[in-house]
Coordinates of C-alpha atoms and ligand atoms in Angstrom, one line a residue:
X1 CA -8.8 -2.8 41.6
X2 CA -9.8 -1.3 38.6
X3 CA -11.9 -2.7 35.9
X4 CA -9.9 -5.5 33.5
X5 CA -10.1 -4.4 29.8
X6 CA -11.4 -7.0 27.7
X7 CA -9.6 -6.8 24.0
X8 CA -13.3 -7.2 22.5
X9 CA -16.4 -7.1 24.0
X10 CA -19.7 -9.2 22.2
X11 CA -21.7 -6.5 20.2
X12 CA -24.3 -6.8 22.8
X13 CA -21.6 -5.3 25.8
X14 CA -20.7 -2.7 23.5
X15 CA -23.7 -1.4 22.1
X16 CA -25.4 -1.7 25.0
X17 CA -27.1 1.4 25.2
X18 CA -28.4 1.4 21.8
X19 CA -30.1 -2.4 22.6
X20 CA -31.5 -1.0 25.7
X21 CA -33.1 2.2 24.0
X22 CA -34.5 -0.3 21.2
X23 CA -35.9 -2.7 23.6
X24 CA -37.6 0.4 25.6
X25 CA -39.0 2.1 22.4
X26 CA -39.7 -1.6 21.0
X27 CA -43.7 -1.3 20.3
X28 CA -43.9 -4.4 17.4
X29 CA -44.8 -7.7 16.9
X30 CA -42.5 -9.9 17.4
X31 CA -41.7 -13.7 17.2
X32 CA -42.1 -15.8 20.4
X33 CA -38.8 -15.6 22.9
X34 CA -37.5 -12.8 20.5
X35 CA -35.5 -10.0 22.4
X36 CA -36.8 -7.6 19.7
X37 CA -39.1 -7.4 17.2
X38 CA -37.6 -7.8 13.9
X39 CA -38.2 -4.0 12.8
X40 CA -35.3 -3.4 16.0
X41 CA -33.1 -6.1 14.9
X42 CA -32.9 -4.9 11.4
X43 CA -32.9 -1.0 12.9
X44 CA -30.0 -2.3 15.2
X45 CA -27.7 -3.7 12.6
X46 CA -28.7 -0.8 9.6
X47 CA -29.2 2.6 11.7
X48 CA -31.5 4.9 12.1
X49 CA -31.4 9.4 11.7
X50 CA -34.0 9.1 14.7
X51 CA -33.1 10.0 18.0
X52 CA -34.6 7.4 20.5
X53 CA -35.2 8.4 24.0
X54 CA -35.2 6.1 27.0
X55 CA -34.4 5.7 30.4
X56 CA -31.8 4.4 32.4
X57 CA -32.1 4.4 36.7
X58 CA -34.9 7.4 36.3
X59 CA -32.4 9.2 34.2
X60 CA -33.6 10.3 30.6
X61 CA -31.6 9.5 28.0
X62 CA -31.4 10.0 23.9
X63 CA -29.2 7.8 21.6
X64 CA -28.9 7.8 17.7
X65 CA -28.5 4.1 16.7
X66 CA -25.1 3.4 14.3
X67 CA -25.2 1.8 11.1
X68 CA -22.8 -1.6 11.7
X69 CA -23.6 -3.4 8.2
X70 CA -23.4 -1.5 4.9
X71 CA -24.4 -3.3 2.2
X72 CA -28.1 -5.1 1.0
X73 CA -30.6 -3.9 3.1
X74 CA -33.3 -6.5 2.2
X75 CA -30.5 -9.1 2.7
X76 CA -30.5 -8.0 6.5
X77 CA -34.3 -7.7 6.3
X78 CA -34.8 -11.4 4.7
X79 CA -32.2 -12.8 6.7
X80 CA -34.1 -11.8 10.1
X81 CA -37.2 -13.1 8.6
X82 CA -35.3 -16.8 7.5
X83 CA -34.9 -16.3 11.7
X84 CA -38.0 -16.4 12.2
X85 CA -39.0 -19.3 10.4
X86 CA -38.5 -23.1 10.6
X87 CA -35.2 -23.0 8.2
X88 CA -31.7 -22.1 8.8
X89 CA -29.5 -18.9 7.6
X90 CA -26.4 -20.0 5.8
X91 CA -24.3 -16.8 5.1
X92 CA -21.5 -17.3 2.6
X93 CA -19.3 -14.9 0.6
X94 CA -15.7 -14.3 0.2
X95 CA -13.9 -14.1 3.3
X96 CA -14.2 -10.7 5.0
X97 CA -17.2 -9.7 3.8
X98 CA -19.0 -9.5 7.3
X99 CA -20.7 -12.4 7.4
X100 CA -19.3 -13.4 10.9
X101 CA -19.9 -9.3 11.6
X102 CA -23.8 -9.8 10.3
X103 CA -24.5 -13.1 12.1
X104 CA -23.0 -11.2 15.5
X105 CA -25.4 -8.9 15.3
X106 CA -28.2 -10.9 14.2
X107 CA -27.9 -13.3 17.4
X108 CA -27.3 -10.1 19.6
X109 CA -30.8 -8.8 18.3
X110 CA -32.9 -11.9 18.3
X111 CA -31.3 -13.5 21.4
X112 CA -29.8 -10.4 23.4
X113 CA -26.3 -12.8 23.4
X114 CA -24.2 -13.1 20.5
X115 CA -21.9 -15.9 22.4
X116 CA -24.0 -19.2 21.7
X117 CA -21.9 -20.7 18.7
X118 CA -19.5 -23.1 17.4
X119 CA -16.4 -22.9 15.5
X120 CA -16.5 -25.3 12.7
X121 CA -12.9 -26.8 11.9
X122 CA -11.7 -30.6 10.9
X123 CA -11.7 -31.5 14.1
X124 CA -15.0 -31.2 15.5
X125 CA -16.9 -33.9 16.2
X126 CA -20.7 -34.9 16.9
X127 CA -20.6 -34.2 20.6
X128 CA -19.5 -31.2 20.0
X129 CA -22.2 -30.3 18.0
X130 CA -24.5 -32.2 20.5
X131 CA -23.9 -33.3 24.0
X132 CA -20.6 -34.6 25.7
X133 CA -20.6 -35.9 29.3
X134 CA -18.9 -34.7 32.5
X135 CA -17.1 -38.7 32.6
X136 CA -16.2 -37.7 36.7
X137 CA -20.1 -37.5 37.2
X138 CA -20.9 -40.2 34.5
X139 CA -19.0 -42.5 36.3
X140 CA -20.0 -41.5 40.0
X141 CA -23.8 -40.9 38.8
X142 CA -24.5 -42.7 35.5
X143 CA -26.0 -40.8 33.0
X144 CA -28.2 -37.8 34.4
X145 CA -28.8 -34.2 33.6
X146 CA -26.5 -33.4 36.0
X147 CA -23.7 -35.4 33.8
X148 CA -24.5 -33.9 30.3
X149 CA -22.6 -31.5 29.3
X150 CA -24.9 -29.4 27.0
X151 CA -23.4 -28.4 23.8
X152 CA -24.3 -24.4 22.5
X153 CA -26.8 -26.4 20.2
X154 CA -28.6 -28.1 23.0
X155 CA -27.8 -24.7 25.0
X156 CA -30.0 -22.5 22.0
X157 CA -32.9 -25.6 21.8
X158 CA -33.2 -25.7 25.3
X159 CA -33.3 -21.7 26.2
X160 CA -34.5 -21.0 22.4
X161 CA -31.6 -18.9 21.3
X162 CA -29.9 -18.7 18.2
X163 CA -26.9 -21.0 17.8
X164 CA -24.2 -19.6 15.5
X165 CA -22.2 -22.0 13.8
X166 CA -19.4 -20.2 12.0
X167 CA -17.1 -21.7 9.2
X168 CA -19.9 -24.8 8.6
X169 CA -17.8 -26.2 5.6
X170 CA -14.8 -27.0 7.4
X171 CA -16.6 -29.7 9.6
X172 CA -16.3 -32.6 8.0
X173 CA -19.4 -33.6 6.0
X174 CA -20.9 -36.1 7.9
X175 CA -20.6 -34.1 10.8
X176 CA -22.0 -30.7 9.6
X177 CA -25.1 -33.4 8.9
X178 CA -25.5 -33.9 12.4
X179 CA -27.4 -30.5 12.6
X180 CA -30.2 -32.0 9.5
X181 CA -32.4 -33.9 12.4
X182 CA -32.1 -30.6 14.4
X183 CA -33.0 -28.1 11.7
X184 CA -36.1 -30.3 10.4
X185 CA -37.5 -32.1 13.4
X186 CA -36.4 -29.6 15.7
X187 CA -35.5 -32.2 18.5
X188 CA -32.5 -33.9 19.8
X189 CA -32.1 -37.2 21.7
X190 CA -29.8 -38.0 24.7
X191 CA -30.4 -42.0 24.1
X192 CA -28.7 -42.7 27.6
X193 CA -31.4 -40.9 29.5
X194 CA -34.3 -42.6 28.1
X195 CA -38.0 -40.4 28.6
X196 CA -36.0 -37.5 29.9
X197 CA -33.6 -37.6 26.9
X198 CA -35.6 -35.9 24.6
X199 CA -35.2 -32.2 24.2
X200 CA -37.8 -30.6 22.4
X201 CA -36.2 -27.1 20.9
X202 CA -38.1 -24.1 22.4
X203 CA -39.4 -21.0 20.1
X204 CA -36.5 -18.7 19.5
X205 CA -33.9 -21.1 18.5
X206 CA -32.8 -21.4 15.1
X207 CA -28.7 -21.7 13.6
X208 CA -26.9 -19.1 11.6
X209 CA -24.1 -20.8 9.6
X210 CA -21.3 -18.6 7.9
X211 CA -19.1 -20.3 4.7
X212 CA -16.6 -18.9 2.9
X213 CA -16.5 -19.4 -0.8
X214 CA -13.0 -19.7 -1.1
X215 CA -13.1 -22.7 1.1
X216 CA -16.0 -24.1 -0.8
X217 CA -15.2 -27.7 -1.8
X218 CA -13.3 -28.1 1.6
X219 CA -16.6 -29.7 2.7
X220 CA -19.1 -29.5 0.5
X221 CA -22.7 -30.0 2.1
X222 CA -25.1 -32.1 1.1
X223 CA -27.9 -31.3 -0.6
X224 CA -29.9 -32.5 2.6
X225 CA -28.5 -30.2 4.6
X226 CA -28.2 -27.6 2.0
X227 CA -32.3 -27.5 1.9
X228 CA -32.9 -26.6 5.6
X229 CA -30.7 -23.4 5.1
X230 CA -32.0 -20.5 3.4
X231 CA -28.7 -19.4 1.8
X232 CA -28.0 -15.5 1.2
X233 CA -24.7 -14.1 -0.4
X234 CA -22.8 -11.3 1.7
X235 CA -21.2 -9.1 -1.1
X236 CA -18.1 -7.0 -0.4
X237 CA -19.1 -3.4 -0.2
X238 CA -19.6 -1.6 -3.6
X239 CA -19.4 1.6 -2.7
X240 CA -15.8 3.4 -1.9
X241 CA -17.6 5.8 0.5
X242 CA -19.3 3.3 2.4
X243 CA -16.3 1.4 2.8
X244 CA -14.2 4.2 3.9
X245 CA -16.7 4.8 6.5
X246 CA -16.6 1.0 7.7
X247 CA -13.2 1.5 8.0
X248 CA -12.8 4.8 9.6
X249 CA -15.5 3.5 12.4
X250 CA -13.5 0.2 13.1
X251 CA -10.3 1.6 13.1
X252 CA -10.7 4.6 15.5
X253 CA -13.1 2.2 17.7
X254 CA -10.3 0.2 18.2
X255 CA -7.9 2.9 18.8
X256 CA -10.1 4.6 21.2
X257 CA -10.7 1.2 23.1
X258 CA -6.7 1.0 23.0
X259 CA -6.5 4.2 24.7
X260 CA -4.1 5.2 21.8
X261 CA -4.5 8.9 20.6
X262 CA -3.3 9.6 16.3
X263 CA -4.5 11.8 13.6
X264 CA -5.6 10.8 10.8
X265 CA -4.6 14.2 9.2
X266 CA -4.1 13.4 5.6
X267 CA -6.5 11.2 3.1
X268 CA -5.2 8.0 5.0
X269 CA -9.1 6.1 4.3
X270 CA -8.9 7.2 0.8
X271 CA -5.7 6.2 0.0
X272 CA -6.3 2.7 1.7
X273 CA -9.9 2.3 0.8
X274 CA -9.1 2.8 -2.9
X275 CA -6.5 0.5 -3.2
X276 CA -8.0 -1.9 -1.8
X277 CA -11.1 -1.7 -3.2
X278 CA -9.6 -1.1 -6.9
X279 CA -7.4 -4.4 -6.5
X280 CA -10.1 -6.8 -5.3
X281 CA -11.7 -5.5 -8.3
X282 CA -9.0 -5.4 -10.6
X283 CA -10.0 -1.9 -11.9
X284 CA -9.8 1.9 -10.7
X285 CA -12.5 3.8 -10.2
X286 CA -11.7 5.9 -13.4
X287 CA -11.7 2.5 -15.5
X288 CA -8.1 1.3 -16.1
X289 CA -7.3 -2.0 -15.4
X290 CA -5.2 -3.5 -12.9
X291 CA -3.7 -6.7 -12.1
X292 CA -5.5 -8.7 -9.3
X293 CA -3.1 -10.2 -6.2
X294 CA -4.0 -13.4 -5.1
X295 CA -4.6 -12.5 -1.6
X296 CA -8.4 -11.6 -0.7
X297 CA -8.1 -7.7 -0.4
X298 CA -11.5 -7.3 1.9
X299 CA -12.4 -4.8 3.8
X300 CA -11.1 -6.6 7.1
X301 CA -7.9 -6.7 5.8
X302 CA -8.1 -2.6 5.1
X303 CA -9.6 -2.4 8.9
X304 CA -6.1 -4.2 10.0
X305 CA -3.7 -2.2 8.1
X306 CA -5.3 1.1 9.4
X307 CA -5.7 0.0 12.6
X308 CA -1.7 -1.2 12.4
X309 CA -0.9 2.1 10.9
X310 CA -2.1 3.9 13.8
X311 CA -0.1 1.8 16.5
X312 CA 2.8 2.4 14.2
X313 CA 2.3 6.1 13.7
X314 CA 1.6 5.7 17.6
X315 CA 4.5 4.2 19.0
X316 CA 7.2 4.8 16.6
X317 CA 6.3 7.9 14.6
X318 CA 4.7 11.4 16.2
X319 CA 1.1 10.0 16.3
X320 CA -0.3 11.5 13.0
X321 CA -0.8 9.1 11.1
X322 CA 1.0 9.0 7.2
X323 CA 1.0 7.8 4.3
X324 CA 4.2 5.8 4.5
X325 CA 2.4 3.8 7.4
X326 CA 0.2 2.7 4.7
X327 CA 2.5 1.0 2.5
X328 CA 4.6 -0.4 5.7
X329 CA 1.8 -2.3 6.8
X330 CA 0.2 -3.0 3.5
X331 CA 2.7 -5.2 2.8
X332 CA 1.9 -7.6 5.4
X333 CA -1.5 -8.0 4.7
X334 CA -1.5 -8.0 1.1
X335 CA 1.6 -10.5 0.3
X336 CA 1.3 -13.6 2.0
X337 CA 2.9 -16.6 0.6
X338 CA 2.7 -15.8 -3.6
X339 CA 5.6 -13.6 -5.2
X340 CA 4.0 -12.6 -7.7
X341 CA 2.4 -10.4 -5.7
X342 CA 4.7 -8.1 -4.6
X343 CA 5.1 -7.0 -8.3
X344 CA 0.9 -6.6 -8.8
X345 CA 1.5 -4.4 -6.0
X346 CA 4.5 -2.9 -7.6
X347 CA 2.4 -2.6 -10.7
X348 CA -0.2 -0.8 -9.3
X349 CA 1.9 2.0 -7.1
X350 CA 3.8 2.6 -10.8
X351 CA 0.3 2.8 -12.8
X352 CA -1.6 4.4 -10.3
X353 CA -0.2 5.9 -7.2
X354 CA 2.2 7.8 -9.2
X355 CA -0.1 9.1 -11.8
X356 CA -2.5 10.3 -9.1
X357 CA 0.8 11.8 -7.1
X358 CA 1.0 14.0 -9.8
X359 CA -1.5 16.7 -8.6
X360 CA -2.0 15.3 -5.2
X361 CA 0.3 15.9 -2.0
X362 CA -1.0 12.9 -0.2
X363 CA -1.1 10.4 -3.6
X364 CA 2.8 11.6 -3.7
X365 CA 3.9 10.7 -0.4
X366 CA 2.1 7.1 -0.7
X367 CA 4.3 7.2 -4.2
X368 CA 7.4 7.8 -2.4
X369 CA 6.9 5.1 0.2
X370 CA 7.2 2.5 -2.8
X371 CA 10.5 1.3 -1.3
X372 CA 8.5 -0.3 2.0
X373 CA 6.7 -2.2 -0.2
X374 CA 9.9 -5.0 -1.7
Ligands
ATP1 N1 -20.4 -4.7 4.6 C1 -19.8 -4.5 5.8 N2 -20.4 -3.7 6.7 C2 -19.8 -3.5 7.9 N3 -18.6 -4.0 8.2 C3 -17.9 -4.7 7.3 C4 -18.5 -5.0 6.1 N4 -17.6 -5.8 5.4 C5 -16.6 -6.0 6.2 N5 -16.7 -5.3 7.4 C6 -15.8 -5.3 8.5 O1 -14.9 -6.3 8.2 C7 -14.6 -7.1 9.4 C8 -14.5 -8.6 9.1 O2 -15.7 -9.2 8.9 P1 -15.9 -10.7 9.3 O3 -14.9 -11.2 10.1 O4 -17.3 -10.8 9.7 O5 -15.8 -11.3 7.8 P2 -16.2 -12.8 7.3 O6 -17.0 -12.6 6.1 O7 -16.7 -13.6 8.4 O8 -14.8 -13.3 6.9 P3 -14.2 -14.8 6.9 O9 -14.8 -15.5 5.7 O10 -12.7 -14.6 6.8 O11 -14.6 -15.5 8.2 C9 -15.7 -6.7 10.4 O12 -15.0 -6.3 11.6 C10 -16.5 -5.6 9.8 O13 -16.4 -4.5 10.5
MG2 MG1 -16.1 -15.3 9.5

């Protein structure tokens, strides 16, 4: 039977070549129960121009490692140190701004598994941060080992992983202080199992948290548990060409994995790219203003309307991917639930797309698809 396709795979499946070269050419210090040294983890998620060689089953191989994060490199850099220390990394920012991205990779560096974490929402409770009980064994057994059910926190203490604990500030706030004992004495008790209830974390383990500030005040932490983070603030990207190649990479990646074959003939990145990056902004890139929509125009939401424009160019156009694409599937992801900002959108195709259609064959056909936009 052939092989199931799994819609995404952990960074660690599909970059597995690259971690394997790293790990082979891996010649520095590194913390205790670390998969690589910190000079990998941060050549892992950044890139490199060098060509690694390594060996896989007596074959010789040579791999380039891919840039996955653009943005602050010392961020990445002081991030992987926080790691290594006795405090936690809390990565916030405005939502889609790779801080889920960053703290994949992180944990797939460190830890070699990306897949140890919890999703915080309103409903998660202390066990779940902790321990819970198998209640069939409980009640046939009595509390044992055997009857715990570890949570991924107790899973990263007891195997010293790192524990990623995404959207923190939508636990509720005495729960997200549940993980205070754990960042600062580095130990969690199982009361019901007396001596052998005490797990003592092991080297390695440590939390990333992710918060988005447009949630913030949906939880707020407390300042307790504020001081055993170290926080650091994930910036969309500045540049235009960086983001253009963040998208490019995603979007074909995804196609590819799809096994769905488009062009992307004409200036479909820039034309994306640009808008979205001059709308978060709320000015173009040759200084005219423009009116910011309410809806958080990140980079993930420019990934997902390329990405859509190539299934729709795919399975109801010729498979080259156009312009009017674009604007079909803008529309989606830039007007949610607020009116208003259909005509921002408006605005800016009447300001902008038009004036730029005016000596540009691609700028003109985006003008033209105006109508998919109401
Ligand atoms: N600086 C960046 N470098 C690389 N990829 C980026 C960058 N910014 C955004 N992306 C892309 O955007 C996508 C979304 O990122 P992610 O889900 O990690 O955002 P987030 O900050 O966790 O958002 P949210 O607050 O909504 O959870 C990723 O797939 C990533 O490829
Ligand atoms: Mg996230």
């Amino acid at each position: 039977m052939a092989k199931e396709k799994i819609i995404r795979e952990p960074t660690e499946i599909r970059n597995r070549d690259e971690i394997e070269a790293l790990k082979q050419n891996d010649t520095y210090d590194k913390p205790e129960n670390w998969f690589l040294s910190p000079r990998m983890v941060e050549t892992f998620i950044l890139g490199s121009d060098e060509v690694l060689e390594y060996e896989v089953k007596d074959k010789k191989k040579k791999i380039k490692i891919t840039r996955k994060f653009y943005g602050d490199n010392v961020l990445v850099q002081r991030s992987i140190i926080t790691l290594a220390s006795d405090r936690g990394l809390l990565l916030i920012g405005e939502p889609g701004t790779a801080k889920s991205w960053l703290s994949e990779h992180l944990a797939a560096g460190i830890s070699h598994t990306s897949l140890n974490g919890i999703q915080g929402t309103a409903g998660v409770t202390e066990d779940q941060i902790k321990y819970s009980w198998n209640y069939a064994m409980l009640l046939a057994e009595g509390p044992s080992l055997n009857a715990l059910v570890p949570s991924p926190v107790y899973v990263g203490m007891k195997d010293g992983l790192i524990t990623r604990f995404e959207e923190v500030t939508r636990c509720p706030r005495e729960i997200q202080d549940t993980l205070i004992s754990i960042l600062s004495d580095k130990v969690l008790i199982v009361p019901e199992l007396g001596e052998k209830g005490v797990l003592l974390a092991r080297k390695g383990f440590n939390i990333i948290g992710t918060a988005n500030t447009r949630d913030k005040g949906v939880n707020e932490m407390s300042s307790a548990l504020k001081r055993r983070f170290n926080f650091e603030t994930v910036h969309p990207i500045k540049s235009v060409k960086e983001e253009i190649e963040v998208v490019q990479n995603q979007t074909e990646g995804m196609l590819e994995s799809d096994n769905v074959k488009v062009e992307f003939k004409h200036d479909i990145y820039e034309l994306l790219v640009k808008t979205f990056h001059e709308l978060r902004k709320g000015e173009t890139t040759d200084g005219v203003k423009v009116n910011i929509p309410s809806t958080v125009m990140s980079t993930a939401e420019a990934v997902s309307v390329a990405y859509n424009s190539g299934l729709y160019a795919r399975y109801y156009d010729d498979g080259i991917v156009k312009p009017k694409h674009l604007a079909i599937n803008i529309k989606g992801a830039v007007i949610k639930d607020n009116n208003e900002d259909i005509q921002k959108l408006n605005q800016y195709w009447d300001l902008i797309v038009k004036r730029r259609g005016s000596n540009n064959k691609d700028w003109s056909s985006y003008y033209d698809s105006k109508k998919y936009l109401m």
